[in-house]
Short mmCIF file of C-alpha atoms in Angstrom, two decimals:
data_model
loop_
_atom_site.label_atom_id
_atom_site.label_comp_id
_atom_site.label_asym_id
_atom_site.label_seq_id
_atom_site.Cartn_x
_atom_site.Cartn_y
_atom_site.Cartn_z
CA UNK I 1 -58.38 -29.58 -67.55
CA UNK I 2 -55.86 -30.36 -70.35
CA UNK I 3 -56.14 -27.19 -72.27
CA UNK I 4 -55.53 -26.00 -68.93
CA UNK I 5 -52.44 -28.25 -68.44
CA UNK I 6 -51.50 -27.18 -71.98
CA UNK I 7 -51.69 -23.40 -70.91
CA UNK I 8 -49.33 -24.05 -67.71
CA UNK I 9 -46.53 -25.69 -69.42
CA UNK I 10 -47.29 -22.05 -71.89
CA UNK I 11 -46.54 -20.29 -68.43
CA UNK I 12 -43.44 -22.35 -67.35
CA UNK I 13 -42.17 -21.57 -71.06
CA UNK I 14 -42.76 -18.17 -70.82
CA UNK I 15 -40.13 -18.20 -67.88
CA UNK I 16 -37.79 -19.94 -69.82
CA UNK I 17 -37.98 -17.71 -72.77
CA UNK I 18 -37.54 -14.20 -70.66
CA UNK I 19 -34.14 -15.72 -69.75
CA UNK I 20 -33.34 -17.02 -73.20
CA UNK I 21 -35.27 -14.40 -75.11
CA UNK I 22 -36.20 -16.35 -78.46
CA UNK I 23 -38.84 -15.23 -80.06
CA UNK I 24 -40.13 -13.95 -83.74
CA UNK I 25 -40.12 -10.95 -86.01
CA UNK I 26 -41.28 -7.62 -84.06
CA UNK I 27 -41.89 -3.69 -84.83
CA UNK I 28 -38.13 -1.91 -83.90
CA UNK I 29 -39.90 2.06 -84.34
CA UNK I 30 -38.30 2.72 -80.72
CA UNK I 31 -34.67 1.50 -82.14
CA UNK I 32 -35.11 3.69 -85.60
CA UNK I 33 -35.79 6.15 -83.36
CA UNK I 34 -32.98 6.01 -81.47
CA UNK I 35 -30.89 5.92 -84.29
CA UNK I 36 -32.65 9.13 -86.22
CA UNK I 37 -31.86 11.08 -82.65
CA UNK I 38 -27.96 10.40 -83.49
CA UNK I 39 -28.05 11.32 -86.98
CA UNK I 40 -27.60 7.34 -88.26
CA UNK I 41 -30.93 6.42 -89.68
CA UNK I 42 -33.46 8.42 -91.86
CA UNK I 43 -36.91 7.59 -93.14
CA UNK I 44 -38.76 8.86 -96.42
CA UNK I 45 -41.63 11.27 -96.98
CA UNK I 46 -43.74 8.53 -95.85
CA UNK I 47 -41.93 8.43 -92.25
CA UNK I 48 -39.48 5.10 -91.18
CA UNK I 49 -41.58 2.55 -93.32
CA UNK I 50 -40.17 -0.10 -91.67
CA UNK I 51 -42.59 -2.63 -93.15
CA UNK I 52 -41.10 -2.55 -95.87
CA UNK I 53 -37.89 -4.33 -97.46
CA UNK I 54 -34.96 -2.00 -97.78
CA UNK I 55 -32.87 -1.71 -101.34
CA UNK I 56 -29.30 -2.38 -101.50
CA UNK I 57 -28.95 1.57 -102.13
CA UNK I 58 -30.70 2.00 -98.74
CA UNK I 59 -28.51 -0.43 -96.98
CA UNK I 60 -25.17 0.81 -98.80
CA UNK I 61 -26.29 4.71 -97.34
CA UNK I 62 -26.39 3.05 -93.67
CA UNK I 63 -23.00 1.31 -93.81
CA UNK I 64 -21.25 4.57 -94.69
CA UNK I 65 -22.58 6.58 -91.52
CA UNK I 66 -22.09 3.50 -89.48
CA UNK I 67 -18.51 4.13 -91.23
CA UNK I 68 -18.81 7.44 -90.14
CA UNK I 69 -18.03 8.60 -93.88
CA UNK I 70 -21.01 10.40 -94.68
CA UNK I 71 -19.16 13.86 -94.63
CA UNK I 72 -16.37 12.49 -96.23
CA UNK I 73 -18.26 11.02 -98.89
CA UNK I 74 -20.57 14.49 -99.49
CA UNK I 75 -17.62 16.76 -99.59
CA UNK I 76 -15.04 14.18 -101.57
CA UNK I 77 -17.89 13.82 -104.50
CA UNK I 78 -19.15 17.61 -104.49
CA UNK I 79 -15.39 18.31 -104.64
CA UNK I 80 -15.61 15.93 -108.02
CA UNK I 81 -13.23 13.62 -105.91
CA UNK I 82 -14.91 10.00 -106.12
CA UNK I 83 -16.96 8.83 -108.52
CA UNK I 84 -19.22 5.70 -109.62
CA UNK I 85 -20.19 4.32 -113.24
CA UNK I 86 -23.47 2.83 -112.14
CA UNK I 87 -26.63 3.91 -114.05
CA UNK I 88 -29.18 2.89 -111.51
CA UNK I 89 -27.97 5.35 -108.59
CA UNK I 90 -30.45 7.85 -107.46
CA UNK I 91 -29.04 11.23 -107.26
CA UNK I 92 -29.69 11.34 -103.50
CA UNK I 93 -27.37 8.16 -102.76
CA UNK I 94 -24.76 9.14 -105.18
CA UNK I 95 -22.16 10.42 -103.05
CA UNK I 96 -22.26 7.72 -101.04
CA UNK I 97 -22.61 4.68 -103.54
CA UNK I 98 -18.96 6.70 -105.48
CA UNK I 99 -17.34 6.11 -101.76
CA UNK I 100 -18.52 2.97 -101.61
CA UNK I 101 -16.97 2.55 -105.21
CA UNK I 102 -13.97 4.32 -104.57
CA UNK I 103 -12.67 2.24 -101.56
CA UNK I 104 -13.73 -1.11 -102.34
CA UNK I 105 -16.78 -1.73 -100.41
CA UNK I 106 -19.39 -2.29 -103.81
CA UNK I 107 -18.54 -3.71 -107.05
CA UNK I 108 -21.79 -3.77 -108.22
CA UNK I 109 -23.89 -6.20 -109.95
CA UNK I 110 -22.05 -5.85 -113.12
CA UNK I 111 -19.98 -2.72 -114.73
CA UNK I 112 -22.69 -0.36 -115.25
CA UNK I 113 -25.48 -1.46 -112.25
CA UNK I 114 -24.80 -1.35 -108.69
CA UNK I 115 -28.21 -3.11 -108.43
CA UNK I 116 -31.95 -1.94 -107.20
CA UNK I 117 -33.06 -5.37 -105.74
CA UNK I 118 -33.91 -5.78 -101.81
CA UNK I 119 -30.88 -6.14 -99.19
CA UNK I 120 -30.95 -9.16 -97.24
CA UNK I 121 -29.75 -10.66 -94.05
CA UNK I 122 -26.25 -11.86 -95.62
CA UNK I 123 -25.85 -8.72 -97.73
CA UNK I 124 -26.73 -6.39 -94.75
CA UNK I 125 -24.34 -8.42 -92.40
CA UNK I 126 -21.11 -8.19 -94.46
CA UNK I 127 -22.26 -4.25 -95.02
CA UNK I 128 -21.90 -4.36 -90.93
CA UNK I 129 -19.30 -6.51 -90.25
CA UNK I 130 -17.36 -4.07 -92.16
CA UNK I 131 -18.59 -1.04 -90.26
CA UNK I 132 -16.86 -2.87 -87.23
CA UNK I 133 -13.30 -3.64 -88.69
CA UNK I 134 -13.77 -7.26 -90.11
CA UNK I 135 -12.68 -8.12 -93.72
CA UNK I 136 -12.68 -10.45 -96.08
CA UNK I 137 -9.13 -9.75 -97.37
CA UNK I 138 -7.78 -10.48 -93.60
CA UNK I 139 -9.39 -13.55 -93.45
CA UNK I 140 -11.93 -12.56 -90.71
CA UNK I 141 -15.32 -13.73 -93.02
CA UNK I 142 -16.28 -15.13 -96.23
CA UNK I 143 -19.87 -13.64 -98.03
CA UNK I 144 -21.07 -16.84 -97.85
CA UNK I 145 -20.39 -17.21 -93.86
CA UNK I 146 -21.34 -13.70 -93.17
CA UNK I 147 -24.60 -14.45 -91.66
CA UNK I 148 -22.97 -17.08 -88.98
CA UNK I 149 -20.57 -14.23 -88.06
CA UNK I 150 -22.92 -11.99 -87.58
CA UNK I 151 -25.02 -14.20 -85.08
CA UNK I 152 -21.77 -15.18 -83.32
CA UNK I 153 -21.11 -11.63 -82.47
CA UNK I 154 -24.93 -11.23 -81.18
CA UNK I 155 -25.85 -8.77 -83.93
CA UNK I 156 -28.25 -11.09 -86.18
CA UNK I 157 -30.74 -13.49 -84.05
CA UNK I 158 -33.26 -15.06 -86.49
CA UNK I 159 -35.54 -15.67 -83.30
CA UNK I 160 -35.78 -11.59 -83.12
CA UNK I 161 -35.74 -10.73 -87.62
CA UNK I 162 -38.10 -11.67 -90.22
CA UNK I 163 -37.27 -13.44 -92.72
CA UNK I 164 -38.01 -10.72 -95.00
CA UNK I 165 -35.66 -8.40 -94.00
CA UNK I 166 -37.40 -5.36 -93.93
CA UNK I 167 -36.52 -1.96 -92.75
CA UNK I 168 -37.33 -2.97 -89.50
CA UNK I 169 -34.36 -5.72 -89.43
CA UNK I 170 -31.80 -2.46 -90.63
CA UNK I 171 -32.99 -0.57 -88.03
CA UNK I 172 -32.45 -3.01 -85.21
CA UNK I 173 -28.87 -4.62 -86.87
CA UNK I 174 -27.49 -0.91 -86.63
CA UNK I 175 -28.65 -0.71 -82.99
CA UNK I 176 -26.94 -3.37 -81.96
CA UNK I 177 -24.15 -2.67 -84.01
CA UNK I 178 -23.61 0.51 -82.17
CA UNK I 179 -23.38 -1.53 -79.24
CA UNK I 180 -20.48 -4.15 -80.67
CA UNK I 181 -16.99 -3.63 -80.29
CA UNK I 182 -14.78 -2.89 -83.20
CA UNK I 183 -12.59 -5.39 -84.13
CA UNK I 184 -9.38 -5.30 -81.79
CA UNK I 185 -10.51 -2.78 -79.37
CA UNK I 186 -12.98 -2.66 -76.22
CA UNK I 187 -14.77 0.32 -77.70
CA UNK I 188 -17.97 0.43 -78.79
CA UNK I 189 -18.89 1.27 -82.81
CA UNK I 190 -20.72 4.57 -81.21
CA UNK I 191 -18.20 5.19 -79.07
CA UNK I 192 -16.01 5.42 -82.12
CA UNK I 193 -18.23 7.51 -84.07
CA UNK I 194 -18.08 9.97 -80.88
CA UNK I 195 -13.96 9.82 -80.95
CA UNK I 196 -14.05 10.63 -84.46
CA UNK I 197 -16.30 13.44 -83.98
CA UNK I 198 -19.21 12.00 -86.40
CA UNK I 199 -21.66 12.09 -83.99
CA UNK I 200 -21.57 14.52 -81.13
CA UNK I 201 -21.09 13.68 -77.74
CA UNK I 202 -23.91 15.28 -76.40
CA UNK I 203 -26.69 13.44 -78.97
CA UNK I 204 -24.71 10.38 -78.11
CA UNK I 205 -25.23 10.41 -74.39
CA UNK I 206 -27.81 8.46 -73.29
CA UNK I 207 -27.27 5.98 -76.04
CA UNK I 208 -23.36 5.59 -74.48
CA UNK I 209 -24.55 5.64 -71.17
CA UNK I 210 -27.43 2.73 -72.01
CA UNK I 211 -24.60 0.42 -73.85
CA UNK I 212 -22.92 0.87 -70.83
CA UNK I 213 -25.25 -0.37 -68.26
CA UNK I 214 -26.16 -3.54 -71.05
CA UNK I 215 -22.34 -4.33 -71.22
CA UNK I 216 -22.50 -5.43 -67.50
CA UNK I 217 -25.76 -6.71 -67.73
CA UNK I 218 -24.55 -9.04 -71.15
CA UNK I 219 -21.20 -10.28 -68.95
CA UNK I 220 -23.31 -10.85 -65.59
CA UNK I 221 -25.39 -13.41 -67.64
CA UNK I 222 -23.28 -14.89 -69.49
CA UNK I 223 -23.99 -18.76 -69.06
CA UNK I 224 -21.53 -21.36 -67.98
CA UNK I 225 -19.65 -23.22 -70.33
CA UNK I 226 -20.38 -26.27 -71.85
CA UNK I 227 -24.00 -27.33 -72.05
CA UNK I 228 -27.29 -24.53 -71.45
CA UNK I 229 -29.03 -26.35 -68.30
CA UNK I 230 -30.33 -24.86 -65.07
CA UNK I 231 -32.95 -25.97 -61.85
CA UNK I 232 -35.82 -23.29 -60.77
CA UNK I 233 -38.38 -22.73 -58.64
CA UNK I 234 -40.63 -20.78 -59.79
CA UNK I 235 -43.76 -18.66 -58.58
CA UNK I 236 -46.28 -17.31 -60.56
CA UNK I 237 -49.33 -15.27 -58.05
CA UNK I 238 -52.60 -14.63 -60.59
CA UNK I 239 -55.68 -12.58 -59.96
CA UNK I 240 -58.19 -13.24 -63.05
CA UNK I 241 -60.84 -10.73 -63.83
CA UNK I 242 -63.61 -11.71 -65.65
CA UNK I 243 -65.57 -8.55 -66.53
CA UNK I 244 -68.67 -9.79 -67.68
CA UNK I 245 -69.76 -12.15 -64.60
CA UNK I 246 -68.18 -9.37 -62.01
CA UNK I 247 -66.01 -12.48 -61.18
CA UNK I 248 -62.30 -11.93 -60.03
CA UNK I 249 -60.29 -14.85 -58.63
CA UNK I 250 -56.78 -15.21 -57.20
CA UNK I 251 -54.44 -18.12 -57.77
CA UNK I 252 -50.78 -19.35 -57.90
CA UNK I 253 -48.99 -22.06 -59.85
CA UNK I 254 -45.51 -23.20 -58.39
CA UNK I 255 -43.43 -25.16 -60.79
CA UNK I 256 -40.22 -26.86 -60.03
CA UNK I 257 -38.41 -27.34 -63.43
CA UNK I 258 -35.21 -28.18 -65.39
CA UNK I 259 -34.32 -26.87 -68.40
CA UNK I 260 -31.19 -28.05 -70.73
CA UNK I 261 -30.57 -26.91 -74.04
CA UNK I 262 -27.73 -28.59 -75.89
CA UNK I 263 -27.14 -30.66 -79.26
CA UNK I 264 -30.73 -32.18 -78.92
CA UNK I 265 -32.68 -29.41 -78.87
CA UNK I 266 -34.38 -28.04 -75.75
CA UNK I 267 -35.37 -30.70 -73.09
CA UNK I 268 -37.51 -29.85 -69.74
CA UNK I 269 -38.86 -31.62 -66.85
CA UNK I 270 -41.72 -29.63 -64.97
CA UNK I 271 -43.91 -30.23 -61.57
CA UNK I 272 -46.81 -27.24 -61.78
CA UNK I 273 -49.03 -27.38 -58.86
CA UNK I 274 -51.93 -24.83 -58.93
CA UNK I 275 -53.87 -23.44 -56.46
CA UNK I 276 -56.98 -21.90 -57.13
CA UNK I 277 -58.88 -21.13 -53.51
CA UNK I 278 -59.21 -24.79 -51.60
CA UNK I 279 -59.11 -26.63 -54.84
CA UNK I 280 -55.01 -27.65 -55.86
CA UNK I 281 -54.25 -29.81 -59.34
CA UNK I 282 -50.92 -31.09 -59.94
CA UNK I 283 -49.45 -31.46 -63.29
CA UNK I 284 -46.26 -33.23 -64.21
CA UNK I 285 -44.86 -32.29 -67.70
CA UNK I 286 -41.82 -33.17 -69.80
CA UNK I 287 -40.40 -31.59 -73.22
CA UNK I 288 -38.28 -34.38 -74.99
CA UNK I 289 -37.29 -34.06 -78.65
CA UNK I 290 -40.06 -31.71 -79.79
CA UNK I 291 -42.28 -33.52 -78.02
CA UNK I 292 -44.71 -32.63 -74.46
CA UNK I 293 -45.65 -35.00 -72.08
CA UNK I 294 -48.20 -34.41 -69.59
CA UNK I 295 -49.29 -36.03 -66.73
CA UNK I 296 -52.44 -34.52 -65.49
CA UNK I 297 -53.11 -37.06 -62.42
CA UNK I 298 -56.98 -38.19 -62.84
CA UNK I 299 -57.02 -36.38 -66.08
CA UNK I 300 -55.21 -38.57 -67.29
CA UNK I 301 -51.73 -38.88 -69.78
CA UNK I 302 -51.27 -37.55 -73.51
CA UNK I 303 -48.58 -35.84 -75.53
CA UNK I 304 -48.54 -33.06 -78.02
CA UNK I 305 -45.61 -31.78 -80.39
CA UNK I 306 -44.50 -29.14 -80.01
CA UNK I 307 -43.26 -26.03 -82.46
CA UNK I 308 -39.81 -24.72 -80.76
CA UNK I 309 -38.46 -22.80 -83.86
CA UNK I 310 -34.89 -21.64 -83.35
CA UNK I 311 -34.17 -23.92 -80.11
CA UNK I 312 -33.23 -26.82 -82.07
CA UNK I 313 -30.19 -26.37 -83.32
CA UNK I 314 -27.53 -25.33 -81.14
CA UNK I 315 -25.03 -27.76 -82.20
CA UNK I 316 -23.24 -24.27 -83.68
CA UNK I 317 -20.96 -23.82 -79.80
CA UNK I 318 -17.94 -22.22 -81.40
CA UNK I 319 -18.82 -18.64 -81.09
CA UNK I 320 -16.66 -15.29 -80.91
CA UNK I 321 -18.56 -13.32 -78.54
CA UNK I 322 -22.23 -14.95 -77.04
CA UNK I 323 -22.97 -12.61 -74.19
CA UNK I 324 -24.96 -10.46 -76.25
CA UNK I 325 -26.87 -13.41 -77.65
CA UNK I 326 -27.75 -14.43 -74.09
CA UNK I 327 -28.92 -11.23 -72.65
CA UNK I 328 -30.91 -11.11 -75.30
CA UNK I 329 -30.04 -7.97 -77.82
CA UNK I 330 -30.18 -4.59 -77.05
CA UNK I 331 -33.18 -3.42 -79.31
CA UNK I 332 -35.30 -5.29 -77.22
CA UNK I 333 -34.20 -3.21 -74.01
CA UNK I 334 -36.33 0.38 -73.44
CA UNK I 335 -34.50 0.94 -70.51
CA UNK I 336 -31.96 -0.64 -67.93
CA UNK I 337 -31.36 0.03 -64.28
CA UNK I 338 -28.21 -1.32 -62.31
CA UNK I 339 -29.51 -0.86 -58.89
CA UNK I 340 -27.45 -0.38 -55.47
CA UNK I 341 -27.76 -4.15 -54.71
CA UNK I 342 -25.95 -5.15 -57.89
CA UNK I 343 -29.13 -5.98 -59.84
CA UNK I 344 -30.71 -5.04 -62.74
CA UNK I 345 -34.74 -3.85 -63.82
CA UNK I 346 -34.95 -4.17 -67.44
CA UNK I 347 -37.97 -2.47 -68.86
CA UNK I 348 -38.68 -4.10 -72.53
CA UNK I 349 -39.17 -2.70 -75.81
CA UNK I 350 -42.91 -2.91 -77.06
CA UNK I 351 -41.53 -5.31 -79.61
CA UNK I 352 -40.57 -8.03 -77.03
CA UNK I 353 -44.56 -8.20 -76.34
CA UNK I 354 -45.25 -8.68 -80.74
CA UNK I 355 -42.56 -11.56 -79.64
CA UNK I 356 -43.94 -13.50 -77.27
CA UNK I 357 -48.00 -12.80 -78.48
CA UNK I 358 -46.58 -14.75 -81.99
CA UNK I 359 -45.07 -17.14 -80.28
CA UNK I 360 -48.16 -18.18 -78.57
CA UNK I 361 -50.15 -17.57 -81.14
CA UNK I 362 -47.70 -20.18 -83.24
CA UNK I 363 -48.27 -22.50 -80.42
CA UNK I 364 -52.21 -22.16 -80.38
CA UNK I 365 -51.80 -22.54 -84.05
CA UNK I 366 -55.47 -22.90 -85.63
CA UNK I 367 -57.20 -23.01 -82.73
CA UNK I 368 -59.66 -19.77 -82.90
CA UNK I 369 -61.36 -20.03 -79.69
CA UNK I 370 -58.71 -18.95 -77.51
CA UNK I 371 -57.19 -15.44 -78.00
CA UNK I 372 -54.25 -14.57 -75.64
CA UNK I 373 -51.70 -11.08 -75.53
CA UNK I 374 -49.22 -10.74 -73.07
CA UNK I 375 -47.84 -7.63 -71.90
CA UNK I 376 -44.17 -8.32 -70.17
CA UNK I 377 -43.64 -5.14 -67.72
CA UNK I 378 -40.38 -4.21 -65.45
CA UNK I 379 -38.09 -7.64 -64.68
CA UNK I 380 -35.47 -7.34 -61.98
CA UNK I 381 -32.48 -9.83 -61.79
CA UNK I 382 -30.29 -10.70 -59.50
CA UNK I 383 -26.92 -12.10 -59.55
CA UNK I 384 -24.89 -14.19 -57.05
CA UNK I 385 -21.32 -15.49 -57.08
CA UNK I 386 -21.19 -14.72 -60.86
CA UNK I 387 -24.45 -16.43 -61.41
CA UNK I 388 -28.20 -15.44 -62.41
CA UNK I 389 -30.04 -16.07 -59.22
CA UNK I 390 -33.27 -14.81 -58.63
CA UNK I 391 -35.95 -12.62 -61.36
CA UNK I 392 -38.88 -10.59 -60.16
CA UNK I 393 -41.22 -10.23 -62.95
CA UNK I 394 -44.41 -8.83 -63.76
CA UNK I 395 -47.03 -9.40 -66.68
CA UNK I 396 -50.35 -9.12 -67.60
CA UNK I 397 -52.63 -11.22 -69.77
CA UNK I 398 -55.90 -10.65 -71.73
CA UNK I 399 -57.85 -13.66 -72.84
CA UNK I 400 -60.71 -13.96 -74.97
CA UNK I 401 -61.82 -17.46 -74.94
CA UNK I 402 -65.06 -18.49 -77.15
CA UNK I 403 -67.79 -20.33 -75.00
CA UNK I 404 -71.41 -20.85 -76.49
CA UNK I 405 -70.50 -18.96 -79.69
CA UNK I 406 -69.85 -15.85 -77.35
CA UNK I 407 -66.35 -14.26 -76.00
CA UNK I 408 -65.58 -14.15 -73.08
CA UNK I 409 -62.92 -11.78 -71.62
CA UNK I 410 -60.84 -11.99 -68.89
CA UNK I 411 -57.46 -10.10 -67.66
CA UNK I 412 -54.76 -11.36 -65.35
CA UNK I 413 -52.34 -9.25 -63.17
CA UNK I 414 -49.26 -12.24 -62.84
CA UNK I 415 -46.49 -11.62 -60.14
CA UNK I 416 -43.72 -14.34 -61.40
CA UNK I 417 -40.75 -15.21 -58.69
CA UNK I 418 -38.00 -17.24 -60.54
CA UNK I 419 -35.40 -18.40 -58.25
CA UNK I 420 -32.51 -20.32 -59.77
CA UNK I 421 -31.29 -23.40 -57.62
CA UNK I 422 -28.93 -24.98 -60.27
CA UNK I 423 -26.77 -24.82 -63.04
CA UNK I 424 -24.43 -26.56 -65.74
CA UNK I 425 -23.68 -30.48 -65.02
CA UNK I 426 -25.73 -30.77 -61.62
CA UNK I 427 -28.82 -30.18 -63.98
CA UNK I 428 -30.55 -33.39 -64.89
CA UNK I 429 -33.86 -34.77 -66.19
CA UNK I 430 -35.18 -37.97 -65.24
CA UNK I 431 -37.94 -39.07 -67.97
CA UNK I 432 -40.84 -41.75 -67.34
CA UNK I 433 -40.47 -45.11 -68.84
CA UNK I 434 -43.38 -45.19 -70.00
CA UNK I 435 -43.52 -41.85 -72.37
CA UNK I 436 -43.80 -43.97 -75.08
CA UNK I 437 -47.59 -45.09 -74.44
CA UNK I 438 -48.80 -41.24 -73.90
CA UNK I 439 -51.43 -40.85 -76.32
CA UNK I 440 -51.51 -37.93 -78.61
CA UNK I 441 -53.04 -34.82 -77.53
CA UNK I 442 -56.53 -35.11 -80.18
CA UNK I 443 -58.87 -32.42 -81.07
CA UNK I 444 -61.86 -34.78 -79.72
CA UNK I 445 -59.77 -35.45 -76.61
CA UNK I 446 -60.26 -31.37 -75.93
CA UNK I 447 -63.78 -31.75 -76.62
CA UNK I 448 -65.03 -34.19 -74.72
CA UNK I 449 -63.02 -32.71 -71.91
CA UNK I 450 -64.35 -29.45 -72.57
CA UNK I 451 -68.31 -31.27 -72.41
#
């Protein structure tokens, strides 16, 4: 019964998450894509090869057709216009390296090398703050502070980008990119790049129309000010399948639960009450300071730590422009639907699913006996009075769990109701006085619980 506690506090999280959306590293073909369609992004012989890290010479080609140069810079250098004095150049980036060159965005890495070593986050975010009217010489960033301005303005999320930087992290920072304002203005980057005639109107269509439809979305759920904290009720109906014993059972775990993030991290209080035919187990959880505390009734009390990487720090408050950040960035979005009533059905990416599977699997951590992947489908949310209401949600699960020395499948359909009954300063958590004499969740705890 405590794995299974431990695996509905996984459930209530999961809730949590889809509204704050962090997550890990994920595969951004659909975004690349998207981007080759407009003209903005090419791959190799070898296709995108987004697994791979990018080179500065790769990232410097990006920011001058997010500049919307790339003509310019073909025609100025063929014309014998603009000009670099970098040895290391490949012929194919020249033209656009001697732009770079010409109007001040590269100095290189000395006189004579513009440099062939990977692009990372920092580099790749002052190559893109650029692209969007920010600069150094006004005073809007530093180098060293480019990074923090580009998560302020929602374009680089850690949660979402390895730490690698690959091709992958390009692809998805010029998405979202195209989706930013320019410095000054309410228009879009792409929207831009269609005024200026670099990318046609038509190709640009369906992108434009998209951005639209996510601008609402990004300023309908924009969260209150001051502290992260909201009340919910939610629902989550189950039917399990279990293949090999012809077994298929239904069940449904309500949860009441408060969630506040703020300067010390990401605390939660949590009643789950399960329901499984006539038989109903009530679990009472908390999340204080890294930490999980479960009361599982005759089962008994115990605590595990837990590994919540990128919700402990949001001391960082002072930002330009968070709605993006909130909603959750716009590679992750397939598609998005405002509907007649005012509310939204978000079909994900594929990536948001790599997301959450590492994120369990980061929370399993070496436990090999238990194999879960989630597969998020259409959410629908609702909005009232300016505020996130109600999401309609649907998933499915696969788990392989090893009994015996032998795997056993089974596959859950989950319905998940979320209704929203509070938010801001009429949020609070009231925490047990006795937390502090919850023994820690043991491996031979598990196993004789298991027996």
């Amino acid at each position: 019964m405590k794995k299974k506690a431990v695996l509905s506090l996984a459930l209530c999280l999961a809730l949590v998450f889809a509204l704050a959306l962090p997550g890990f590293a994920a595969n951004y073909d659909q975004p690349a894509q998207e981007l080759k369609d407009i003209g903005l992004f090419q791959g190799t012989n070898n296709g995108f090869e987004l697994d791979r890290a990018a080179t500065r010479t790769e990232a410097g080609v990006m920011l001058v057709r997010l500049l919307g140069m790339e003509q310019q810079a073909k025609e100025q250098f063929a014309a014998g216009e603009i000009s670099h004095p970098f040895q290391d150049v490949p012929a194919w980036a020249d033209a656009y390296v001697a732009w770079m060159y010409k109007n001040g965005l590269t100095k290189g890495v000395d006189a004579t090398h513009f440099g062939t070593g990977d692009c990372n986050a920092q580099m790749y975010s002052t190559f893109v703050l650029r692209a969007l009217g920010y600069s150094e010489a006004d005073g809007d960033f530093t180098y060293a502070e480019a990074l923090k301005m580009a998560e302020r303005l929602g374009l680089y999320q850690s949660e979402f980008l390895s730490d690698a930087f690959l091709r992958d992290e390009v692809a998805a920072m010029s998405y979202q990119a195209l989706a930013t304002r320019v410095k000054g203005t309410e228009t879009t980057l792409l929207q831009k790049l269609v005024d200026d005639g670099v990318v046609k109107q038509e190709a640009a269509r369906e992108l434009l129309d998209k951005q639209a439809i996510y601008a609402e979305y990004c300023a309908a759920a924009k969260l209150p000010e001051g502290r992260i904290a909201m009340a919910m009720r939610s629902t989550v109906k189950m039917a399990a399948r279990i293949p090999a014993l012809g077994m298929t059972t239904e069940s449904t775990a309500d949860a009441d639960m408060a969630v506040i993030l703020d300067e010390n991290g990401m605390q939660m209080s949590a009643v789950v009450k399960s329901t499984t035919g006539e038989q109903t187990a009530t679990v009472r959880e908390w999340l204080k300071d890294g930490w999980l505390y479960v009361d599982g009734g005759e089962d008994g009390k115990y605590k595990a730590e837990l590994n919540l990487a990128g919700l402990d720090d949001l001391s960082d408050l002072g930002m330009v422009d968070l709605s993006a950040a909130e909603a959750g960035p716009l590679y992750l979005f397939d598609k998005i639907v405002k509907n007649a009533d005012g509310s939204y059905t978000i079909s994900y990416n594929p990536a948001l699913n790599d997301i959450v599977n590492e994120m369990v699997s980061a929370q399993i951590g070496d436990d090999q006996s238990v194999k879960i992947n989630f597969k998020l489908n259409d959410t629908t949310v609702y909005f009232k009075d300016g505020q996130m209401q109600k999401i309609l949600s649907k998933m499915e699960v696969a788990v392989a769990t090893e009994v015996g020395g032998q795997t056993v499948d089974m596959d859950m359909d989950m319905d998940i109701t979320v209704d929203i009954t509070a938010w801001g300063d009429a949020v609070t958590i009231t925490y047990p006085a006795d937390l502090d004499t919850y023994p820690e969740l043991t491996d031979d705890m598990l196993t004789d619980t298991a027996a």
